Coordinates of C-alpha atoms and ligand atoms in Angstrom, one line a residue:
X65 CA 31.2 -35.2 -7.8
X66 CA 30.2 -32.7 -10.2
X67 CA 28.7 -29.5 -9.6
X68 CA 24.9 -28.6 -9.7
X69 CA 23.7 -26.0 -12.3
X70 CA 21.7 -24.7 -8.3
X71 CA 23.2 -25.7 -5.7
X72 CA 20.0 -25.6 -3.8
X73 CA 18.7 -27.7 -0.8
X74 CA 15.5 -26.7 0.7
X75 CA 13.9 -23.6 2.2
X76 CA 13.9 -22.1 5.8
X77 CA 11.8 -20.4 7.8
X78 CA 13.1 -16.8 8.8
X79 CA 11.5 -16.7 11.8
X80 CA 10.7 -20.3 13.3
X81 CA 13.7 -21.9 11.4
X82 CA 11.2 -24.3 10.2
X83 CA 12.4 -26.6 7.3
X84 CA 10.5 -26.5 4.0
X85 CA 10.5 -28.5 0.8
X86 CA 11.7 -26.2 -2.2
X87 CA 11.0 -28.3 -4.8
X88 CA 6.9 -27.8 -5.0
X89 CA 5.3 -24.1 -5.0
X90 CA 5.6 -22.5 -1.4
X91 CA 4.6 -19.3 0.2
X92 CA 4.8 -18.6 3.6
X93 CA 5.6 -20.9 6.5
X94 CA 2.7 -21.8 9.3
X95 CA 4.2 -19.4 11.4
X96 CA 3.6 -16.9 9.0
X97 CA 6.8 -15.7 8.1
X98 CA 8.6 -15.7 4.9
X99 CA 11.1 -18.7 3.7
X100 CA 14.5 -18.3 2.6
X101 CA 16.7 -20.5 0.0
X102 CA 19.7 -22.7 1.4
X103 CA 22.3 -24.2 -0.5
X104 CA 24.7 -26.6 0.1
X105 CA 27.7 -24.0 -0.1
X106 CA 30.4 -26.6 1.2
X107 CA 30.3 -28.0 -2.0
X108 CA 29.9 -24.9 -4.0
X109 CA 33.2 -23.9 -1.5
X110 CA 34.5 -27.0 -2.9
X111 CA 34.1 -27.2 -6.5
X112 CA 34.0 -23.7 -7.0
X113 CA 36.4 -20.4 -7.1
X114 CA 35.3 -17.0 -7.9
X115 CA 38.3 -17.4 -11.0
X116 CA 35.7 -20.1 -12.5
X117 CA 33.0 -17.5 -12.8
X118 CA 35.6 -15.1 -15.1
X119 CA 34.3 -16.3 -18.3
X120 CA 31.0 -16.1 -17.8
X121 CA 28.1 -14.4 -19.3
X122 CA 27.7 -10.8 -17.9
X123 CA 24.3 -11.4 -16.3
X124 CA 23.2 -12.3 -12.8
X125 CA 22.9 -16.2 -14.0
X126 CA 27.0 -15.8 -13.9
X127 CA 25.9 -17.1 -10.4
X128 CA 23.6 -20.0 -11.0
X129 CA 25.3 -22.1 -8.3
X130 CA 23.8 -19.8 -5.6
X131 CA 20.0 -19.3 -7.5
X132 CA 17.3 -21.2 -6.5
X133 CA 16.6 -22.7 -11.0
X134 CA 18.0 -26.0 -10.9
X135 CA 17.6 -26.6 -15.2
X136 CA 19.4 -24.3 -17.2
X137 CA 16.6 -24.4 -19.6
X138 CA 14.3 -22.8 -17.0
X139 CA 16.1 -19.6 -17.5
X140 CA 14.2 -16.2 -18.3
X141 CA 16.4 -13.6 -19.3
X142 CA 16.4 -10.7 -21.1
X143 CA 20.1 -9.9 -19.7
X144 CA 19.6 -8.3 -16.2
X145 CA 22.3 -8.1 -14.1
X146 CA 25.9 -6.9 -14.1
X147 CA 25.4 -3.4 -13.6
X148 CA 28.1 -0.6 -13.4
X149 CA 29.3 0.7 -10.3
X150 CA 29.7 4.3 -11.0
X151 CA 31.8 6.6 -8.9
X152 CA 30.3 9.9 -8.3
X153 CA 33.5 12.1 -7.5
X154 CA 32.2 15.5 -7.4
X155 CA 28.9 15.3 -6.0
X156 CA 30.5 12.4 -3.4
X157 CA 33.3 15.7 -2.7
X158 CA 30.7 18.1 -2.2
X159 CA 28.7 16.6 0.8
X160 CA 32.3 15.5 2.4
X161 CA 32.4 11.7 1.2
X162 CA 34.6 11.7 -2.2
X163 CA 34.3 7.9 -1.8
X164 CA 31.0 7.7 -3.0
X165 CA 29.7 5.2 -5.6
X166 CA 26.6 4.3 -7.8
X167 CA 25.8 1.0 -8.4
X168 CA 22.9 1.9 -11.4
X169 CA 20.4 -0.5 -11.6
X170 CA 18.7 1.9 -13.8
X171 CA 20.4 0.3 -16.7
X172 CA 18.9 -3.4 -16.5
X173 CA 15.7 -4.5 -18.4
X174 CA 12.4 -2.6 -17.7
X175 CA 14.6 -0.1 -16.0
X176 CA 14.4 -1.1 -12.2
X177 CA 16.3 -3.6 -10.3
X178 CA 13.0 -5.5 -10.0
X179 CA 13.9 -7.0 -12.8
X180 CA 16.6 -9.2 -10.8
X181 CA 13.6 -10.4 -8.7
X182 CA 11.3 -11.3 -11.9
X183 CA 13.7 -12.5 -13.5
X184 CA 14.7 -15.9 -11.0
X185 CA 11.1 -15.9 -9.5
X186 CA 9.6 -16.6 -12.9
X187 CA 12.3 -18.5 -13.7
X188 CA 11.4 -20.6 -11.1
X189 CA 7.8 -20.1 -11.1
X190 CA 7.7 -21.5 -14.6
X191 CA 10.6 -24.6 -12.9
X192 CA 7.6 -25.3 -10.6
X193 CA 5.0 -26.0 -13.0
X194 CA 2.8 -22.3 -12.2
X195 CA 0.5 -21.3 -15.0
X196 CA 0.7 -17.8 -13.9
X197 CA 1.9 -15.6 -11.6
X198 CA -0.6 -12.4 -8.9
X199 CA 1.2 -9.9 -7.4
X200 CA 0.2 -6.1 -5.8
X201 CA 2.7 -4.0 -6.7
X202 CA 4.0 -0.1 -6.6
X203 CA 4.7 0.2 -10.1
X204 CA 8.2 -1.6 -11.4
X205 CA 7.8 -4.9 -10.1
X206 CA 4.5 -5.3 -11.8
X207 CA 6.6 -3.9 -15.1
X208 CA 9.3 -6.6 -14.6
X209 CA 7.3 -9.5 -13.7
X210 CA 4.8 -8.6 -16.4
X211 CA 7.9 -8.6 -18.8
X212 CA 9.4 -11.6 -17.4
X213 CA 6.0 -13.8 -17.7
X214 CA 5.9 -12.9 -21.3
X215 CA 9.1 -13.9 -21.7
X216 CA 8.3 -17.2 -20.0
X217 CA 5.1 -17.8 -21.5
X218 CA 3.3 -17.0 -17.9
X219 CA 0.0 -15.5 -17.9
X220 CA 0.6 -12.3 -15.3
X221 CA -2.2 -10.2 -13.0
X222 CA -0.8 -7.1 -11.4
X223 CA -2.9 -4.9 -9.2
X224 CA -1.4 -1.3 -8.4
X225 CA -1.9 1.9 -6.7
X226 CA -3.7 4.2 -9.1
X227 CA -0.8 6.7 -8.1
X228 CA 2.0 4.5 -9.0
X229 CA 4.0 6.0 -11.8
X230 CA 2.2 5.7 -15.3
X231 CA 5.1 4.2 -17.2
X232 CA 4.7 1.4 -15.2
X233 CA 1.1 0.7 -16.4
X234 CA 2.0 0.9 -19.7
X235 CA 4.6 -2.0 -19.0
X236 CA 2.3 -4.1 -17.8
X237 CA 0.0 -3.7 -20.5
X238 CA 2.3 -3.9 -23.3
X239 CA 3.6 -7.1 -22.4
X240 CA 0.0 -8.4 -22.1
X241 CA -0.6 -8.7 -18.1
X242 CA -4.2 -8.3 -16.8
X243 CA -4.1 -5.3 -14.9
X244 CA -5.8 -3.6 -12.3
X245 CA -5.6 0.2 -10.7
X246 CA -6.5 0.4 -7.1
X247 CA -7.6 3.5 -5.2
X248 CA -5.1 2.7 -2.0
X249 CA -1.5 1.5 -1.3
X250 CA 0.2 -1.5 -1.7
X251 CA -1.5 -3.3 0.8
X252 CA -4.6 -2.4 -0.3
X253 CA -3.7 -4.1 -3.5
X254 CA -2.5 -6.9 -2.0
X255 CA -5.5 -7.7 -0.1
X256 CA -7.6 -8.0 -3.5
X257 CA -4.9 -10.1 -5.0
X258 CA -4.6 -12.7 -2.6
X259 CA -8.8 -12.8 -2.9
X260 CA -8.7 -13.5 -6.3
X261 CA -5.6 -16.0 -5.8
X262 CA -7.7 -17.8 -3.1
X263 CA -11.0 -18.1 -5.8
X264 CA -9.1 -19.3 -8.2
X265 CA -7.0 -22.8 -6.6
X266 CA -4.3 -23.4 -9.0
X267 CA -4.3 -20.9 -11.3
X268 CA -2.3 -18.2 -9.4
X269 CA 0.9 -18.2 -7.5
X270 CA 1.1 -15.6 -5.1
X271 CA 4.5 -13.6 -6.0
X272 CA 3.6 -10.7 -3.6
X273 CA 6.7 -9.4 -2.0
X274 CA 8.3 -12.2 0.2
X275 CA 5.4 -14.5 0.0
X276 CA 7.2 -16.5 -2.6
X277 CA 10.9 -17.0 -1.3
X278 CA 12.7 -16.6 -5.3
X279 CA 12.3 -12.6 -5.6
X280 CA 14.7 -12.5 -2.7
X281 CA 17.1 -14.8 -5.0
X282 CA 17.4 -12.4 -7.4
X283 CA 18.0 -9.1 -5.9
X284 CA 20.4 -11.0 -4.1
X285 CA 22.8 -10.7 -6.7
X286 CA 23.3 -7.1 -6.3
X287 CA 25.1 -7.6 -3.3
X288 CA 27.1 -10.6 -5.1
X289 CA 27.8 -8.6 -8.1
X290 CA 28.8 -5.5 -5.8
X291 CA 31.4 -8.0 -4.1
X292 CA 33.0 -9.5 -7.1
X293 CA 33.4 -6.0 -8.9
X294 CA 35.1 -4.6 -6.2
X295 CA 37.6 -7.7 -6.7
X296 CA 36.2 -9.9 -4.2
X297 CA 36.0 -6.9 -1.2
X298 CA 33.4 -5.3 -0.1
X299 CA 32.9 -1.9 0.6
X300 CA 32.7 0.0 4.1
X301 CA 28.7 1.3 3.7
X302 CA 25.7 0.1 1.7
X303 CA 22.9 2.8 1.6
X304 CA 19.3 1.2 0.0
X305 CA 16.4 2.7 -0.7
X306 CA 13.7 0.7 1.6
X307 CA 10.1 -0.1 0.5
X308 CA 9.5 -4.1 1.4
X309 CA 13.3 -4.3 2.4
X310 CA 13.7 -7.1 0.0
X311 CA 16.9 -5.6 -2.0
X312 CA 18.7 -4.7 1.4
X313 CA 17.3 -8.3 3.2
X314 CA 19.1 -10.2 -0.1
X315 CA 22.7 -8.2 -0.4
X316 CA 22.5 -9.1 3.3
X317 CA 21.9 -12.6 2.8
X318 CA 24.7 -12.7 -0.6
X319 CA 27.2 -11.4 1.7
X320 CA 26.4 -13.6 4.3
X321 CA 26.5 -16.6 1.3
X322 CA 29.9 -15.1 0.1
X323 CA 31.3 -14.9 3.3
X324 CA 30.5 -18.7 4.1
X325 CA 32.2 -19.8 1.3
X326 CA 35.2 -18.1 1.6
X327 CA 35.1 -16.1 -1.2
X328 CA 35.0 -13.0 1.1
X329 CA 36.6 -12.1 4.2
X330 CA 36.9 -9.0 6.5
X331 CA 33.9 -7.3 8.7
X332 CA 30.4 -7.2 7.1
X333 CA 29.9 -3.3 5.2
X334 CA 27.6 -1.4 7.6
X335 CA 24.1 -1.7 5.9
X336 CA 22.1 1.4 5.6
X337 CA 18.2 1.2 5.0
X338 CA 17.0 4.4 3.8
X339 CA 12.9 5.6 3.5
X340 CA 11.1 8.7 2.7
X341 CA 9.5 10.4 5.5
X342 CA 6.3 10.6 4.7
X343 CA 6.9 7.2 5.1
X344 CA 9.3 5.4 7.2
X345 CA 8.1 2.9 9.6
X346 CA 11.5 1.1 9.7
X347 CA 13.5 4.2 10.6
X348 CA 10.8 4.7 13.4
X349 CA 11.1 1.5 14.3
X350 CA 14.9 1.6 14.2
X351 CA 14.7 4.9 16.8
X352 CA 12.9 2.9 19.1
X353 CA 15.4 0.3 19.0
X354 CA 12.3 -2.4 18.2
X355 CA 12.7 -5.8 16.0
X356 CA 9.4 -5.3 13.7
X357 CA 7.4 -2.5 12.3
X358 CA 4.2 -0.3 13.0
X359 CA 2.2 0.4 10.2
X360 CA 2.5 3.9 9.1
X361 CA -0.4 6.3 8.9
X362 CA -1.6 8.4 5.5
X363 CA 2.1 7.2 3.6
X364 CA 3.0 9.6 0.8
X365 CA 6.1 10.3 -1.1
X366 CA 7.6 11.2 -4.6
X367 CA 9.6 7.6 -4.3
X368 CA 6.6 5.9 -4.8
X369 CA 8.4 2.6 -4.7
X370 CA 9.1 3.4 -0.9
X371 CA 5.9 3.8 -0.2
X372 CA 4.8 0.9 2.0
X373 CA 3.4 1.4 5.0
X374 CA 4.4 -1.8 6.9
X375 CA 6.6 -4.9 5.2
X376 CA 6.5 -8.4 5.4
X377 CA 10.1 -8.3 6.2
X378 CA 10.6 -5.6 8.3
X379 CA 12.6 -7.6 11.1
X380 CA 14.8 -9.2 8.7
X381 CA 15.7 -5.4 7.7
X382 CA 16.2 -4.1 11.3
X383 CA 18.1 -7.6 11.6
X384 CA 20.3 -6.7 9.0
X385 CA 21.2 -3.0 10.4
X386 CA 21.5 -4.1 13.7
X387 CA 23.9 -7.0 13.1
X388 CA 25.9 -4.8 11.4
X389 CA 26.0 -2.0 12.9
X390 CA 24.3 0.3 10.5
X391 CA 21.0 3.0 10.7
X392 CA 17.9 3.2 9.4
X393 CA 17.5 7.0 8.0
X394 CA 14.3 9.2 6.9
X395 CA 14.6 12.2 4.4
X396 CA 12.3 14.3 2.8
X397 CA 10.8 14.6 -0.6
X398 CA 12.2 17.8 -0.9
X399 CA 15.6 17.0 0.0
X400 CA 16.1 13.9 -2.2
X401 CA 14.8 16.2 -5.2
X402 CA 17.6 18.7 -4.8
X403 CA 19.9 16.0 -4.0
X404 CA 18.7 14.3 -7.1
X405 CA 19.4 17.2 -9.3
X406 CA 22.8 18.6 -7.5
X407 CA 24.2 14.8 -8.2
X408 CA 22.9 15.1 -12.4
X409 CA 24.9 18.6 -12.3
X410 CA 28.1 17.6 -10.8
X411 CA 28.5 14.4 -12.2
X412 CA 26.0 14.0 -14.8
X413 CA 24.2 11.4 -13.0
X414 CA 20.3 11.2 -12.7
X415 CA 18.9 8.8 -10.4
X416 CA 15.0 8.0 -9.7
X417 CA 13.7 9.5 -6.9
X418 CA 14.1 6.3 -4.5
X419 CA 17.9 6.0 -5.6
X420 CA 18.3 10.2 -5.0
X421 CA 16.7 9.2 -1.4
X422 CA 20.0 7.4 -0.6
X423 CA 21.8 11.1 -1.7
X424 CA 20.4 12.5 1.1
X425 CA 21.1 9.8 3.3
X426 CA 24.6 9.7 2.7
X427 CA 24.6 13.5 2.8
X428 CA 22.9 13.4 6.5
X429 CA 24.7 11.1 7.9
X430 CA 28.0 12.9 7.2
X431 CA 26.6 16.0 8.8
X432 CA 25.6 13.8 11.7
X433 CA 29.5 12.6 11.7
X434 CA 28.1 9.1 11.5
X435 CA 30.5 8.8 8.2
X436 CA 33.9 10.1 8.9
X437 CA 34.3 10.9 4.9
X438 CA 37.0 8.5 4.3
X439 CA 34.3 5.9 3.6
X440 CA 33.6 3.6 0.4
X441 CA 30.0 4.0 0.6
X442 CA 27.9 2.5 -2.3
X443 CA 24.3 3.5 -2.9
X444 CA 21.9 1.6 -4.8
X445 CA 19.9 3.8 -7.8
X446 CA 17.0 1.4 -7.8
X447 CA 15.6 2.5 -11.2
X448 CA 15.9 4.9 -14.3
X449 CA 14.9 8.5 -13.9
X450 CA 13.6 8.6 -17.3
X451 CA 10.3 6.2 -15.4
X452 CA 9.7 9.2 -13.2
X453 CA 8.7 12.2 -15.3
X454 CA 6.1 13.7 -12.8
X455 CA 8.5 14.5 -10.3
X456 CA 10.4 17.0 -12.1
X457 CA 9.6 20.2 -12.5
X458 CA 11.0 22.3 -15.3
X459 CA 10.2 25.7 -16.6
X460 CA 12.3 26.5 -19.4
X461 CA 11.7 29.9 -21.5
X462 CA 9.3 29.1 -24.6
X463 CA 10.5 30.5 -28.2
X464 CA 8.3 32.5 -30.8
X465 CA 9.7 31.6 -34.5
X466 CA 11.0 35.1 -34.4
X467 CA 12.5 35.3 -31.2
X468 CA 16.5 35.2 -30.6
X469 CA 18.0 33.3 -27.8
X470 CA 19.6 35.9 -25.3
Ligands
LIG148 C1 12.7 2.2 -7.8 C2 12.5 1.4 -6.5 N1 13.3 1.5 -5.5 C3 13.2 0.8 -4.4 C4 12.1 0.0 -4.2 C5 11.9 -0.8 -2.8 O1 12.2 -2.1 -3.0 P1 12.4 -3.2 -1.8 O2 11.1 -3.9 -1.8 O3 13.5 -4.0 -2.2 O4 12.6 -2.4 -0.5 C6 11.1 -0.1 -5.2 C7 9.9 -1.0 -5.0 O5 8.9 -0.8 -5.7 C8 11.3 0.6 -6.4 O6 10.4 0.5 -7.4
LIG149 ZN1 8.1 -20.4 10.6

């Protein structure tokens, strides 16, 4: 029996384990929790080896088997996926972990991992027959989705944060998204969205964070592609910077995947969620030893993406620490500034302010002695610096014409 292009089956209930239909448009279960993709990963196990994927494109799709788009000519792509992972030696030496490596997702399309997420939920937005896709956003996801509905001939409406970074705005208007600034946070945004989604039957799906189960598809393959460029291993600590949780939620769920089909053995890599604490519900959450969130008061940091005071999936996050025996860690804008520039001096690499968050995690939590230093400990840079120009602050002596330089 020949392989799928998806090896897809049906969706689950995270919560209630409730068994959903994947094959119309679906949001959240009854119960009001978010759904998760199965496959049928015997038979991927079966008909599949991680030497078949070898000659493959270099692009998350390399994995089609384990995404939720079942007709290869449903694809969107404008080449996401495969990012380097990029050791950072000196800076790693410096705080007492030499083992210390970037995967940069600040090299994909529209310069944020979101584009993973866009890429397979409008992939399979457009599979499901939606005319366009709604979605609140804190900057980069509305960017990629906007990007990715072009692409796919979706009409987009993003709301965001009138704070969210103002690269982001121009993204969405550039690639022809209706587009809305609200004075609040995410939720906030979210709240007008699903308004407008609800007047208008039909029109809109609802792609907000984890209200459609195919973003989580996507990001998933950074834990996949982490796996098979280690050669199939993977490594002792993931550090991720945590707004909705979805990126941590989905490596969590690719290793899971991976592991069930064989294709990777040895204890689960301790998973490390990381916020901003100005903002940080699920490290409070995670001190009090509690399965969901409180939202958090007055939320403000430089990492805007981080910046969301409570998530959909905040117990699949503490789920995911828990199980394997990670932490959930706060640092402050400050901090992940200095880190952010210390790590662009020693090794030449500049991460976005969320990525430079997981800098000072790493850094913390070697002072703490929770890392011994002989670690591999890989840290996701969600985005590219280069989106984030307000947070740097740079003085450098002006010239006259008939000055020298000293
Ligand atoms: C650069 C960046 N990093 C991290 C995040 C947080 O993503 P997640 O929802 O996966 O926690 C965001 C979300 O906007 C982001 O833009
Ligand atoms: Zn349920």
């Amino acid at each position: 029996m020949t392989l799928p292009f998806s090896a897809l089956t049906h969706l689950e209930c995270a919560r209630c384990g409730r068994r959903h239909d994947a094959d119309r448009v679906q949001n959240l279960c009854a119960c009001g929790s978010p759904l998760l993709a199965r496959y049928d990963l015997d038979r991927v196990r079966d008909s599949l080896s991680p030497a078949d994927l070898a000659g493959r494109p270099q692009s998350l799709w390399r994995y089609h088997e384990l995404l939720p788009v079942r007709d290869p000519a449903h694809v969107v792509t404008l080449g996401e996926g495969m990012t380097p992972l990029v050791p950072l030696p000196r800076y790693g030496a410096s705080i007492g972990v030499p083992g210390l490596v970037m995967k940069d997702e600040g090299l994909i399309p529209t310069g944020s991992f979101k584009a993973r997420g866009a890429a397979v939920g409008v992939a399979r937005a457009l599979e499901l027959g939606a005319r366009g896709i709604a979605m609140p956003t804190n900057g980069n996801a509305g960017a990629a989705w906007a990007a990715y509905a072009a692409r796919a001939g979706l009409e987009a409406l993003i709301a965001m944060p009138a704070d969210a970074p103002s690269i982001t705005r121009a993204e969405c208007a550039a690639a022809g998204a209706g587009l809305y600034l609200v004075n609040g946070l995410i939720g906030d945004a979210g709240r007008l969205v699903a308004e407008k989604i609800a007047a208008e039957p039909g029109v809109w799906m609802d792609a907000a964070t984890l209200k459609e189960p195919y973003r989580i598809e996507g990001k998933k393959t950074m834990g996949l592609e982490i796996a098979e460029q280690l050669g199939w291993r993977a490594p002792d600590v993931i550090v991720y910077p945590t707004g909705g949780g979805v990126g941590l939620i989905g490596i969590h769920k690719a290793l899971l995947e991976l592991r069930a089909l064989g294709w990777l053995q040895g204890p689960m890599p301790r998973l490390v969620s990381v916020q901003a604490s100005g903002c940080a519900p699920i490290v409070r959450a995670f001190e009090k030893g509690e399965r969901t969130s409180e939202p958090w008061e007055d939320a403000r940091t430089v990492a805007f993406g981080i910046t969301v005071p409570k998530a959909l999936g905040d117990f699949l996050v503490l789920d995911a620490v828990y199980e394997t025996g990670g932490r959930a860690v706060a640092v402050d804008d400050e901090e992940l500034l200095a880190d952010r520039d210390r790590c662009a001096a020693a090794d030449g690499a500049l991460l976005c302010p969320e990525g430079a968050a997981t800098l000072s995690a790493v850094r913390v939590l070697r002072e703490q002695g929770w890392l011994s230093g002989d670690e591999e400990v890989v840290v996701l840079n969600t985005g590219a610096a280069a989106k984030y120009p307000e947070s740097f602050r740079v003085d450098p002596p002006v010239l006259e014409l008939t000055d020298r330089i000293p």
